[in-house]
XYZ file of C-alpha atoms in Angstrom:
644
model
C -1.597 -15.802 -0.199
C -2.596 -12.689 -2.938
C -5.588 -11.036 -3.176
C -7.855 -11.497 -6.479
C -10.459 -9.584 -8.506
C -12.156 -10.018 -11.757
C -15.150 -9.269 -14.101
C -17.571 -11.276 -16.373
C -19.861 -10.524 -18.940
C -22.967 -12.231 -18.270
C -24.253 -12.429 -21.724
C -20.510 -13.414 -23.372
C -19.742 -10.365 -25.141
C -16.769 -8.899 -24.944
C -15.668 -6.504 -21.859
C -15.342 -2.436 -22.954
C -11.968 -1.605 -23.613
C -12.517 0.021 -19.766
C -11.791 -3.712 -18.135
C -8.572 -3.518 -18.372
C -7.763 -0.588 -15.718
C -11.064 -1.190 -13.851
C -9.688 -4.476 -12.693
C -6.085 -3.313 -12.097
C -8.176 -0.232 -9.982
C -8.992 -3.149 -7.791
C -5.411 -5.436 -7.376
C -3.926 -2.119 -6.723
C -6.589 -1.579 -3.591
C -5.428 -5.122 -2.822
C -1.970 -4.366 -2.946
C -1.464 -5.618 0.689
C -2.543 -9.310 -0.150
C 0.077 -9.649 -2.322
C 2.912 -6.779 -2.898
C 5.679 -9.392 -4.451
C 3.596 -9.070 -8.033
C 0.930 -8.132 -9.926
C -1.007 -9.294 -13.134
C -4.226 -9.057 -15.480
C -5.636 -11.406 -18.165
C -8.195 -10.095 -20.643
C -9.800 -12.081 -23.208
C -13.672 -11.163 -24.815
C -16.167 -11.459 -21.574
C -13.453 -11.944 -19.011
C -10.453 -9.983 -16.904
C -9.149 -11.687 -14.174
C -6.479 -9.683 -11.628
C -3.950 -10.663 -9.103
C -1.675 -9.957 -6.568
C 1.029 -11.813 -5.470
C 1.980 -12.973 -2.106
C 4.989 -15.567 -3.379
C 5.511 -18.400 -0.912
C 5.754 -21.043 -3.251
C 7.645 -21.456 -6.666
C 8.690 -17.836 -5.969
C 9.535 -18.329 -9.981
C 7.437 -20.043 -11.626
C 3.834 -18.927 -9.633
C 2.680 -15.947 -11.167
C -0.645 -15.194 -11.909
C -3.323 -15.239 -13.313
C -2.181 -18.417 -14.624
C -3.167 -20.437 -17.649
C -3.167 -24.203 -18.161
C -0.375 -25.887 -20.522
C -3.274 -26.285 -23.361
C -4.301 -22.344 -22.618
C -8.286 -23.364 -22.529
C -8.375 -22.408 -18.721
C -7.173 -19.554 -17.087
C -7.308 -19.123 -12.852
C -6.404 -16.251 -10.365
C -6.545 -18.345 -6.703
C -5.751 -17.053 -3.030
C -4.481 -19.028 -0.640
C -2.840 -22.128 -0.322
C -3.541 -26.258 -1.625
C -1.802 -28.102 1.248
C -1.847 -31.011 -0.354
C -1.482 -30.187 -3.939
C 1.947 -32.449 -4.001
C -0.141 -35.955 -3.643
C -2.711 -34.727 -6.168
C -0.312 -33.892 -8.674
C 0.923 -37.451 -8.551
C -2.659 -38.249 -9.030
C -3.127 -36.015 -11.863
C 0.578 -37.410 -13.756
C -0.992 -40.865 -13.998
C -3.891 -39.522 -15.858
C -1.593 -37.729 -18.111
C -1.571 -33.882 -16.864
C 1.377 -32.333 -17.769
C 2.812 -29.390 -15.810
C 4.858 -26.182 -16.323
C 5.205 -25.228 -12.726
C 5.765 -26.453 -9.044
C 3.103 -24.214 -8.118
C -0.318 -25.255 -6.213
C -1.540 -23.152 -8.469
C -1.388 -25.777 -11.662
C -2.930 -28.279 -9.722
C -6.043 -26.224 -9.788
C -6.020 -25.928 -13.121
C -5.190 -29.295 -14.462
C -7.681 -30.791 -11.399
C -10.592 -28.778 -13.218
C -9.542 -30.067 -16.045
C -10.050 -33.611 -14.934
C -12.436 -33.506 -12.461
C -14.650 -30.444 -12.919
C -16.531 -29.541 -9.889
C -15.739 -32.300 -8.573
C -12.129 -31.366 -8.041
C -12.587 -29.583 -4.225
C -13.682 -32.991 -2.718
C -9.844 -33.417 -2.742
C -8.589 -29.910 -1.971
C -7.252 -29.707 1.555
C -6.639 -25.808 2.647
C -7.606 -22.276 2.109
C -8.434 -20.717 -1.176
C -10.820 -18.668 -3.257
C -10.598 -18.462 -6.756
C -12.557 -17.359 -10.093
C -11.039 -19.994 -13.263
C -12.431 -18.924 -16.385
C -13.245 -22.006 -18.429
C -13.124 -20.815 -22.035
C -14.334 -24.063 -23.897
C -17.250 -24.198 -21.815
C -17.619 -20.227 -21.739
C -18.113 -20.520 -18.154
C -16.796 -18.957 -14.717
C -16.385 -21.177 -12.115
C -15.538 -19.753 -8.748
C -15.125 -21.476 -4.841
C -14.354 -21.022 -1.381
C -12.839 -23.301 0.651
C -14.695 -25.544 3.622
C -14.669 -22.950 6.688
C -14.505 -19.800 4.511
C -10.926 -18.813 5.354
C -10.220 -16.860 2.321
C -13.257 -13.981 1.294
C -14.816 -13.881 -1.937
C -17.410 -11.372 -2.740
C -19.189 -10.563 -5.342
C -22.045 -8.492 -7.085
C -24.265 -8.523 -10.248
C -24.824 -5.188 -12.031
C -24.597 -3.209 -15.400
C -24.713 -6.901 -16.978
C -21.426 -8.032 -15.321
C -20.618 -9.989 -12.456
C -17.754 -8.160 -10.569
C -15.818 -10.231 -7.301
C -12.902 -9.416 -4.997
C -11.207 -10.578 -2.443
C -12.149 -7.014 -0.223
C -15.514 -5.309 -0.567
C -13.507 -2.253 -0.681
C -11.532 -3.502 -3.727
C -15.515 -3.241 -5.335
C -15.684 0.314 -4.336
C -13.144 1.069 -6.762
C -15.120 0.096 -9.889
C -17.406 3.170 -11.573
C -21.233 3.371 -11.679
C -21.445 0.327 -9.327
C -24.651 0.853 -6.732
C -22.953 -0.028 -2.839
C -26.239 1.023 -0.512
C -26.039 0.518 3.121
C -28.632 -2.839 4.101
C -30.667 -1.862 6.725
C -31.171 -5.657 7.333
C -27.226 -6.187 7.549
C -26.323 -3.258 9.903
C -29.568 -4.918 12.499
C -27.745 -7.912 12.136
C -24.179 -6.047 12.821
C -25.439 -4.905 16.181
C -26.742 -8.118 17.451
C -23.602 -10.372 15.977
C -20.757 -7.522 16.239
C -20.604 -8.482 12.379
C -22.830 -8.725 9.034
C -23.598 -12.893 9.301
C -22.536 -14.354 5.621
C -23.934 -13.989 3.069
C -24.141 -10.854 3.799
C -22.652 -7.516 3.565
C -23.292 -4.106 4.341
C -24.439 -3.184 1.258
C -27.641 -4.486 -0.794
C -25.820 -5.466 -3.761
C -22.844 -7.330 -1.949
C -22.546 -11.111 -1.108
C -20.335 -13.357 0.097
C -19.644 -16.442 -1.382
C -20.991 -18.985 1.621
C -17.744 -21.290 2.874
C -17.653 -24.951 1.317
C -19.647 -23.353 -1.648
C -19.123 -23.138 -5.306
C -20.633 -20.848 -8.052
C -20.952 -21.392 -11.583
C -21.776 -18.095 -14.136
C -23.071 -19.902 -17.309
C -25.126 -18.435 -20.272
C -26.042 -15.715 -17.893
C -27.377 -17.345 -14.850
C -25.545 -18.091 -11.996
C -25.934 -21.518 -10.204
C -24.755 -21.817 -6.546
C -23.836 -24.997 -4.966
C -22.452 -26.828 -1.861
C -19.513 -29.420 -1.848
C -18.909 -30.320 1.411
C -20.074 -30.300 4.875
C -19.844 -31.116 8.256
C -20.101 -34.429 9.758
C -22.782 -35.041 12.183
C -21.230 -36.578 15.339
C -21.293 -40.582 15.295
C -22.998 -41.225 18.993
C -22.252 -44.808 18.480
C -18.151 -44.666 18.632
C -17.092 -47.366 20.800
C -12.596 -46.778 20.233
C -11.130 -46.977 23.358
C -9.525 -43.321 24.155
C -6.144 -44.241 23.616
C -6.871 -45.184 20.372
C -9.226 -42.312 19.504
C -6.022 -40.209 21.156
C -3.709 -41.581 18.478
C -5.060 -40.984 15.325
C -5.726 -37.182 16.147
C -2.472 -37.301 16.984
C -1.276 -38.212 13.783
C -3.689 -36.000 11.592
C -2.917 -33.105 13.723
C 0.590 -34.180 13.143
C 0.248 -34.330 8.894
C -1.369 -31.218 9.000
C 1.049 -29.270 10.134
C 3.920 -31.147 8.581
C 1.768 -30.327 5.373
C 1.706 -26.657 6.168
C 5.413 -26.018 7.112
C 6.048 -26.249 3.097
C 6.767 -23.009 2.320
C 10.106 -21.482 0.530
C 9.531 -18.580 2.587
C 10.314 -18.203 6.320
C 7.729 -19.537 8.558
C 6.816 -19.040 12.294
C 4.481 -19.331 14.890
C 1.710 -17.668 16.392
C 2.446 -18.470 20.347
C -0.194 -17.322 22.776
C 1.198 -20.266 25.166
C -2.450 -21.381 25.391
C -3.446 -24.937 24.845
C -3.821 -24.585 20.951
C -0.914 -22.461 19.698
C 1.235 -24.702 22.053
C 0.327 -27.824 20.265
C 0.709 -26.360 17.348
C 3.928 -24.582 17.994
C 5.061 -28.600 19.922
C 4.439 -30.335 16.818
C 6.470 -27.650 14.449
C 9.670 -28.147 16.552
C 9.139 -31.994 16.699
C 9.126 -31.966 12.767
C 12.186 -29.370 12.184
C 15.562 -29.792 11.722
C 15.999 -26.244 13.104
C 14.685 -24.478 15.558
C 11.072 -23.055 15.204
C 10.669 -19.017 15.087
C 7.609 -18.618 17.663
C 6.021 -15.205 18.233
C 3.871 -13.420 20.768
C 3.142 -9.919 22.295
C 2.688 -8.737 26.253
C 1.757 -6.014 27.681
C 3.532 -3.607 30.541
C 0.098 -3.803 32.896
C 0.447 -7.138 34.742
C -3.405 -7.877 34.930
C -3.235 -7.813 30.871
C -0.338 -9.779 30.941
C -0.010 -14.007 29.465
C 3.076 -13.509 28.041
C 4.975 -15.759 30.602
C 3.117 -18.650 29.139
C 4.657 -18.250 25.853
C 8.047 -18.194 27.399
C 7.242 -21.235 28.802
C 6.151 -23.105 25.573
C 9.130 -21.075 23.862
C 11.533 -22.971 26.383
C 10.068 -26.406 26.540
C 10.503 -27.022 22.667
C 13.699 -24.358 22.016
C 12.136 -22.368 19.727
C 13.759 -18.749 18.515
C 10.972 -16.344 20.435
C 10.295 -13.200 19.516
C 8.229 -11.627 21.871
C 7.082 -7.502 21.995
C 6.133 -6.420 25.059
C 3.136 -2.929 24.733
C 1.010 -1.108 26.718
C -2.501 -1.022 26.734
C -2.480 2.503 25.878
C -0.503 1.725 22.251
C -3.221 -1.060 21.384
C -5.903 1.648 22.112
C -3.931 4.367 20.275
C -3.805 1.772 16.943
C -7.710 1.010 17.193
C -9.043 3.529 14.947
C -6.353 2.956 12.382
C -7.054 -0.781 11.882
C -10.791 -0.569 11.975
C -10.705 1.889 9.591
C -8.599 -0.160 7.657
C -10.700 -2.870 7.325
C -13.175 -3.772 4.895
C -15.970 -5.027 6.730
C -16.907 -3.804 10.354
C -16.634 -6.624 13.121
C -16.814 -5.344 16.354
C -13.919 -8.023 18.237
C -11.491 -6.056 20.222
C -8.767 -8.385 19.898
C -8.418 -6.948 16.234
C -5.932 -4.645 18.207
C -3.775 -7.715 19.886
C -4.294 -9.449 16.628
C -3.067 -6.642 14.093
C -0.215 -5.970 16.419
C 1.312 -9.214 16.420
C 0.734 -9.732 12.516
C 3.193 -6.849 12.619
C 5.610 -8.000 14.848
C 5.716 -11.482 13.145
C 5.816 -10.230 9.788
C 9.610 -8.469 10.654
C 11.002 -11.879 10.482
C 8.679 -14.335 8.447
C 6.166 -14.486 5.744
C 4.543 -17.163 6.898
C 2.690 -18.161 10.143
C 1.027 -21.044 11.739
C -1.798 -20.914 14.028
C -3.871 -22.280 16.260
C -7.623 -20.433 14.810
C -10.900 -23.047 14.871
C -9.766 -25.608 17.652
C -12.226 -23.302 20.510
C -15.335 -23.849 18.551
C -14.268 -27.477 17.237
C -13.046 -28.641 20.819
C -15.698 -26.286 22.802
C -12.820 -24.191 24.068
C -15.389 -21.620 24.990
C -17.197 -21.135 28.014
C -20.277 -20.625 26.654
C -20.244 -24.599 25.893
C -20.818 -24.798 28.983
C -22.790 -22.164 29.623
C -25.047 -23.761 26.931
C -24.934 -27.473 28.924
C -26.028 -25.653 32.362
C -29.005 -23.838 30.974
C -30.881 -27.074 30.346
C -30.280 -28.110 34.016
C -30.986 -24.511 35.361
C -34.453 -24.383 33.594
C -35.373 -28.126 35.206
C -35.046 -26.057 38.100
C -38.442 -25.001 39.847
C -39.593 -21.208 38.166
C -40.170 -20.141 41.823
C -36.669 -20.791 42.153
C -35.182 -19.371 39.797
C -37.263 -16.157 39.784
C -37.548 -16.059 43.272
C -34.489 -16.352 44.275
C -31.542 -17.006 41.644
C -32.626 -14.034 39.655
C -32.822 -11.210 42.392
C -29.083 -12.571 43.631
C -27.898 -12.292 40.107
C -28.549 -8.340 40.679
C -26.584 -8.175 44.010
C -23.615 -9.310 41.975
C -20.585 -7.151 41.892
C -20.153 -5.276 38.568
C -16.525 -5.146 37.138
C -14.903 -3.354 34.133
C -12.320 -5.915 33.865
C -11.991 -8.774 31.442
C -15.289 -10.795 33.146
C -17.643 -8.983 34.853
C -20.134 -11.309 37.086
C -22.946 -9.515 36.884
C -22.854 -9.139 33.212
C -21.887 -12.845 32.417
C -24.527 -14.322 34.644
C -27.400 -12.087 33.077
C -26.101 -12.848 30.119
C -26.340 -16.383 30.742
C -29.794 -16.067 32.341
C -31.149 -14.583 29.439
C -29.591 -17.779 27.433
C -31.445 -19.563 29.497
C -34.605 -18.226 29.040
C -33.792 -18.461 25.295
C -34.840 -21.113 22.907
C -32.279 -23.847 22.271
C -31.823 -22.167 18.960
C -30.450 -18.845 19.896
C -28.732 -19.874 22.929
C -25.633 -19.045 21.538
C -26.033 -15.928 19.688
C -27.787 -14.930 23.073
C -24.972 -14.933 24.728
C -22.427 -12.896 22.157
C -25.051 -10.665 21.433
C -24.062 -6.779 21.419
C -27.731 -5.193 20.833
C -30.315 -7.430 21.431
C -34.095 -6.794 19.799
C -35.094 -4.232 22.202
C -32.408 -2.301 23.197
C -32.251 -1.899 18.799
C -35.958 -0.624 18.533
C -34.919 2.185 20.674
C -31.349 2.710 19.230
C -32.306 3.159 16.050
C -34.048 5.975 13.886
C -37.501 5.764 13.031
C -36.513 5.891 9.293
C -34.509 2.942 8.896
C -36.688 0.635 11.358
C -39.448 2.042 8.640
C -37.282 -0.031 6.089
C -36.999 -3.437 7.725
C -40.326 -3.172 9.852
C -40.085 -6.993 11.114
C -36.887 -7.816 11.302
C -36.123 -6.811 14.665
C -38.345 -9.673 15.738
C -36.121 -12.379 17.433
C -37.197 -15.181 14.782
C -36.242 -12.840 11.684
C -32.906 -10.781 13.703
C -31.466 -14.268 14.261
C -32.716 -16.205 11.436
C -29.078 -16.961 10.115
C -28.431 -18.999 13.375
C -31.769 -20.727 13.289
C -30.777 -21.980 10.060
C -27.019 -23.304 11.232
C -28.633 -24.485 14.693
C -31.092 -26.885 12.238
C -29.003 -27.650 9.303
C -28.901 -30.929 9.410
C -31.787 -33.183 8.689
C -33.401 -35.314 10.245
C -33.915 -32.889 13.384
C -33.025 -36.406 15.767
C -29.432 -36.549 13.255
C -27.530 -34.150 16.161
C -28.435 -33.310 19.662
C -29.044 -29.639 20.799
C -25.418 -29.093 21.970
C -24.240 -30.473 18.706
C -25.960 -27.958 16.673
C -24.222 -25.350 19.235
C -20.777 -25.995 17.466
C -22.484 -25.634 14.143
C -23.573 -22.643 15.260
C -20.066 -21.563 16.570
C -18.141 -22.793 13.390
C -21.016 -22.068 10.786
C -20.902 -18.256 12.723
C -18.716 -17.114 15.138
C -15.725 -18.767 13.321
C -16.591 -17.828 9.846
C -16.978 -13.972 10.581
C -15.671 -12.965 13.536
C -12.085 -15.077 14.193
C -10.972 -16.047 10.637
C -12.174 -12.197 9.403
C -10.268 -10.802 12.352
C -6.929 -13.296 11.331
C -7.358 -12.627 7.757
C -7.790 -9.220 7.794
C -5.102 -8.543 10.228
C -2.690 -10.629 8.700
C -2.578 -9.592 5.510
C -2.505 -5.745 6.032
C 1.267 -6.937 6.824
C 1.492 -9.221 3.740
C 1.351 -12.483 6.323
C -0.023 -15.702 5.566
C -1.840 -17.135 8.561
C -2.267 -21.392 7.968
C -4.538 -22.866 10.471
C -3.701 -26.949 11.044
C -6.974 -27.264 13.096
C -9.186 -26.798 10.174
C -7.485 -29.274 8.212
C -10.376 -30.990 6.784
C -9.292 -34.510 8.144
C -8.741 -32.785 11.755
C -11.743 -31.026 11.420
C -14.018 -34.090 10.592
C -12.221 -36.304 12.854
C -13.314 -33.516 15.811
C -16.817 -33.141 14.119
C -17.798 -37.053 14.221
C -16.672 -37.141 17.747
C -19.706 -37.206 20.200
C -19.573 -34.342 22.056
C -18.846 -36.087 25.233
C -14.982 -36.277 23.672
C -14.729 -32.344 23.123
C -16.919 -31.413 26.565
C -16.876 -34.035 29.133
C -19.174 -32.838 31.941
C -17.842 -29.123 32.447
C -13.998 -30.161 30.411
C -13.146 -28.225 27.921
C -11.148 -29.897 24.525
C -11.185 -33.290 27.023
C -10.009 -35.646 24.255
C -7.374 -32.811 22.506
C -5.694 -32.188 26.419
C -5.516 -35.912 27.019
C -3.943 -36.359 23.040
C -1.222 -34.290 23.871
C -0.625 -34.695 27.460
C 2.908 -35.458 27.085
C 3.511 -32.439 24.588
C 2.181 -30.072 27.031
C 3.833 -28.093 29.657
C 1.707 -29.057 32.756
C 1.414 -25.291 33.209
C -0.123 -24.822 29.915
C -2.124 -28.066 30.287
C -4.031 -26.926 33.011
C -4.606 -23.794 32.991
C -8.063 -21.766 31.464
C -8.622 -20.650 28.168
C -8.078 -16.735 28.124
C -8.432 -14.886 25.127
C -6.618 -11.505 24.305
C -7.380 -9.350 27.574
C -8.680 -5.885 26.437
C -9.841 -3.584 28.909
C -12.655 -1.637 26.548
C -14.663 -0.965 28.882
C -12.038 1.361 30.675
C -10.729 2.709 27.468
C -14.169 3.848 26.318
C -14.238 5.853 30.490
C -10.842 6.805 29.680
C -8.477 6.696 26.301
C -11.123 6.645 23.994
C -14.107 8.555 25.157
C -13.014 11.472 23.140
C -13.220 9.542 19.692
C -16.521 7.854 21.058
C -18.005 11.251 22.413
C -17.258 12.838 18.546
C -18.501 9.354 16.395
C -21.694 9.483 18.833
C -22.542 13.118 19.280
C -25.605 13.830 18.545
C -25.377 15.929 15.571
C -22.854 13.320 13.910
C -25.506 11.290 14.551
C -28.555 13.391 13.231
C -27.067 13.969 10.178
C -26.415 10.117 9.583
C -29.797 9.401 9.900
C -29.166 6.009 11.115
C -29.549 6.134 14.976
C -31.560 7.785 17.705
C -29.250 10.193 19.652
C -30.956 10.482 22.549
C -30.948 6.446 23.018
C -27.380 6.433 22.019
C -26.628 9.214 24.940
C -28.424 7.510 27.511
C -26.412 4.351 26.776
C -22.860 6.507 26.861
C -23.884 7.939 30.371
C -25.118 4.900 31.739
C -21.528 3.731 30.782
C -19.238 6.208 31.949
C -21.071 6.784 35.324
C -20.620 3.377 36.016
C -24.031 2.540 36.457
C -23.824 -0.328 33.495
C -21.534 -2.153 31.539
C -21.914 -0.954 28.063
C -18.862 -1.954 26.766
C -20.781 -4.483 24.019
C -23.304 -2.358 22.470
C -20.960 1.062 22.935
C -17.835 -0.748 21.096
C -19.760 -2.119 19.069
C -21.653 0.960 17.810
C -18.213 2.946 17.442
C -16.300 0.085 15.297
C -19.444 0.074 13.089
C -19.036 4.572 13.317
C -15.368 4.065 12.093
C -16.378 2.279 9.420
C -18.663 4.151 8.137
C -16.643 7.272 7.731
C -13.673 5.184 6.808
C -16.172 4.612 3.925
C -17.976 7.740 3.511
C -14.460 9.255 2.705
C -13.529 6.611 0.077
C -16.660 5.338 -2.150
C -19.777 4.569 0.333
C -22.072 3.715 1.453
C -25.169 5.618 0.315
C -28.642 5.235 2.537
């Protein structure tokens, strides 16, 4: 895992004598990603930077790298899991290799196969190779986007990192806030790729590649996801058995590591498999690692335990208050590149810390909830066809005024708030069903939140059809329209979305502000289009969550674990903004702070705060939300950006 940067000439003339530093500017912001090394490789249009996380060939793997005949030249992130069986492939067609690094594979892959070369890639990886005969700059990001990539054309170059704020080291560059992109913030809780927050920013799309040739750049897709097959006819216990044994390769192929690995262990239903399957395929025992916390209602550390015991693994387990995950809030947000308003960073960050005292290296259990509809609002999305066949006197009549009388709670589910949620799902087309219900600021409560000056510069976009045009486009990707049913397209949606820049952002991030490679066996891209062909009668059957995964690994499972509900981690923000952190939110959203921004109105923003902390509403969505977007922007305003 390293972090990578780079710049191109478009035209092919050669980089000012500037490149040099600019680009180390930019490793050394990245420093994190990869503090075992360091390097730069300059030559005419080109400088490609690195840092190194070493996990494999700790040796022989430095970067950037150059192939044995010294016409191509890569820097790479991440990790080929199966680079082993392609470099057998790549011997018989006479590749010859300096290294035992995944690294060379890339190189001598291009070599063979151009473009053509991810098809075979299993894992996680962005890189930039600079193909000197060709005078070309070929970059990629693998399948579900788990390593970033952006990038930005100006001043005649094109400049990419692996961290926007690696970008906002480099001189003269224009980084202006999107008005568009901070709209879509507050309804997603995070800028939807390919965006950013600023203009000139974009993120390379997952399962994309990008070519810079002769000054124009060509983007491209290599891969994506199967539509489900609605005419599988395998028994179950068949079905059961080969998941089994691709679950089973891919994480056999990601314990390779000459660094120490681990476990994430939440001792729910995925890290548990994952953590099962580790111990079944070591000849020692498995290091597994979780957190707790000192208020019992927080609390699912006993579940860890559990797993820890049933498959004798060495646990590691740090047990924190509430309070301390509050107290680290502002320091992580502000640490992180992009705003993405997910509480859990706090949980997440924490144990990336703990973990990273005794390995380099951790496994995970990250995409099997939106693969395996782990989430409730699979359901959710299922009962809101049945609910609207229901008669409209009914449901307005009746079913609506009782959803009022509900009792409000500021603890981790709140009924009121989740059934109007899911009410106003409902009433949603099919489309935005799902972003409906993990919206933060929906259309309306935005036209009043925000100044007159920046609606002024996206007039329509606050429209439903133009705020959530990103997940119209997942929700119909495929074509025909009959190729997938409605509640297919939701775990496009959730993978194409919610995956890609909330939960592998949050691991990512997280993660590597320890220097800790995070490998996730569930997007394995056999596993993943073995779950993805699946009709989704196999992943939800009736209101059963990950049906065919729990009935896989039955006998792996502690019963305990097997039947218990998904729970994410438990963070109680909406006490913390009544309590711990009303200060910091009462300073980020005073009104003068916010005058002088220029972005929001402060009366709106005041009514929502005391409608919060008199505990008339449940705010916690839109307020959180608006103060992780508040830290970043001072987080920025203090470094390079962003301008208005």
């Amino acid at each position: 895992m390293c972090g990578i940067a780079g710049l191109c000439q478009t035209d092919g003339s050669p980089l000012p004598q500037e490149a040099g530093p600019w680009v180390r500017a930019m490793t050394d912001r990245l420093a994190h990603r990869g503090p075992d090394g360091s390097g730069l490789w300059l030559d005419g249009p080109v400088c490609l930077g690195h840092r190194r996380l070493s996990i494999i060939d700790l040796s022989g793997g430095g970067q950037p790298m150059r192939s044995t005949a010294g016409e191509l030249t890569v820097t790479f992130n991440g990790e080929i899991y199966n680079f082993a069986e392609i470099k057998e492939e790549l011997l018989t067609h006479g590749a010859r290799f300096q290294t035992s690094s995944d690294t060379e594979v890339i190189l001598e892959a291009y070599r063979l196969w151009g473009p053509d070369c991810l098809a075979r890639f299993d894992g996680m990886f962005a890189f930039a190779l600079w193909d000197a005969p060709r005078r070309r700059l070929f970059c990629a990001r693998d399948r579900f986007g788990k390593k970033p990539f952006f990038y930005t054309l100006q001043q005649g170059r094109f400049h990419f990192a692996s961290e926007v704020t690696a970008l906002e080291q480099l001189p003269g560059l224009a980084l202006t806030l999107d008005p568009t992109a901070l709209m879509r913030y507050l309804a997603y809780e995070y800028a939807p790729t390919p965006q950013t927050m600023y203009k000139e920013v974009v993120s390379l799309p997952p399962a994309h590649w990008l070519l810079l040739e002769e000054g124009r750049l060509r983007l491209e897709r290599y891969w994506d996801m199967p539509v489900p097959d609605e005419d599988e006819t395998r028994p179950v216990p068949e079905l059961c058995a080969e998941l089994r044994h691709l679950l089973a390769r891919a994480v056999r192929r990601r314990m390779v590591s000459d660094v120490p690995l681990g476990v994430f262990l939440s001792g729910g239903i995925d890290s548990t498999i994952v953590a099962g399957l580790m111990a079944s395929q070591s000849a020692v025992p498995v290091k597994t690692f979780s957190i707790g916390f000192s208020e019992a209602s927080y609390d699912e550390s006993r579940y860890a335990r559990l797993a820890a015991a049933a498959y004798g693994t060495e646990h590691h387990e740090r047990v924190l208050s509430a309070a301390q995950c509050a107290d680290t809030l502002p320091e992580i947000i502000s640490s992180m590149d992009v705003p993405m308003a997910d509480a859990s960073v706090a949980p997440t960050w924490l144990l990336s810390g703990v973990t990273r005292e005794k390995v380099t290296v951790a496994l995970g259990g990250d995409g099997a909830d939106e693969l395996w509809a782990g989430y409730e609002h699979y359901i959710g999305f299922k009962l809101a066809e049945r609910y609207n066949a229901l008669p409209a006197a009914l449901r307005r009549g009746l079913v609506e005024p009782l959803a009022r009388l509900l009792p409000s709670s500021a603890g981790y589910i709140n009924p009121r708030l989740a059934v109007a949620t899911f009410l106003r799902a409902a009433a949603a087309p099919a489309w935005q069903r799902v972003q409906t219900m993990l919206t933060a600021l929906g259309p309306d409560t935005q036209a009043a939140l925000l100044s007159p000056a920046l609606r002024e510069q996206a007039p329509d976009l606050l429209a439903p059809e133009n705020l959530f045009a990103p997940t119209r486009q997942a929700y119909e990707h495929w074509q025909p329209p009959q190729a997938a049913t409605p509640l297919a397209r939701a775990f496009h949606v959730y993978v194409r979305q919610f995956l890609l820049d909330d939960i592998l952002v949050k691991v990512d991030r997280c993660s590597m502000l320890h220097s800790l490679e995070v490998r996730a066996p569930f997007l394995d891209k056999d596993v993943a289009a073995f779950a993805a062909r699946l009709p989704v009668r196999y992943r939800l059957h009736g209101c059963k969550r990950k049906w065919l995964l729990k009935k896989a690994f039955a006998d792996l499972l502690p019963k305990e674990i097997l039947h218990r509900n998904k729970r994410g981690f438990q963070i109680p923000v909406a006490q913390w903004l009544r309590g711990r952190l009303r200060p910091l939110m009462e300073d980020l959203l005073a009104p003068d702070t916010l005058t002088a921004q220029g972005l929001f109105n402060p009366t709106a923003v005041r009514g929502l705060m005391d409608a919060h902390l008199s505990g008339k509403a449940d705010l916690r969505k839109p307020l959180w939300t608006l103060l992780v977007f508040q830290l970043w922007w001072h987080a920025r305003r203090n470094g390079r950006g962003p301008e208005v």
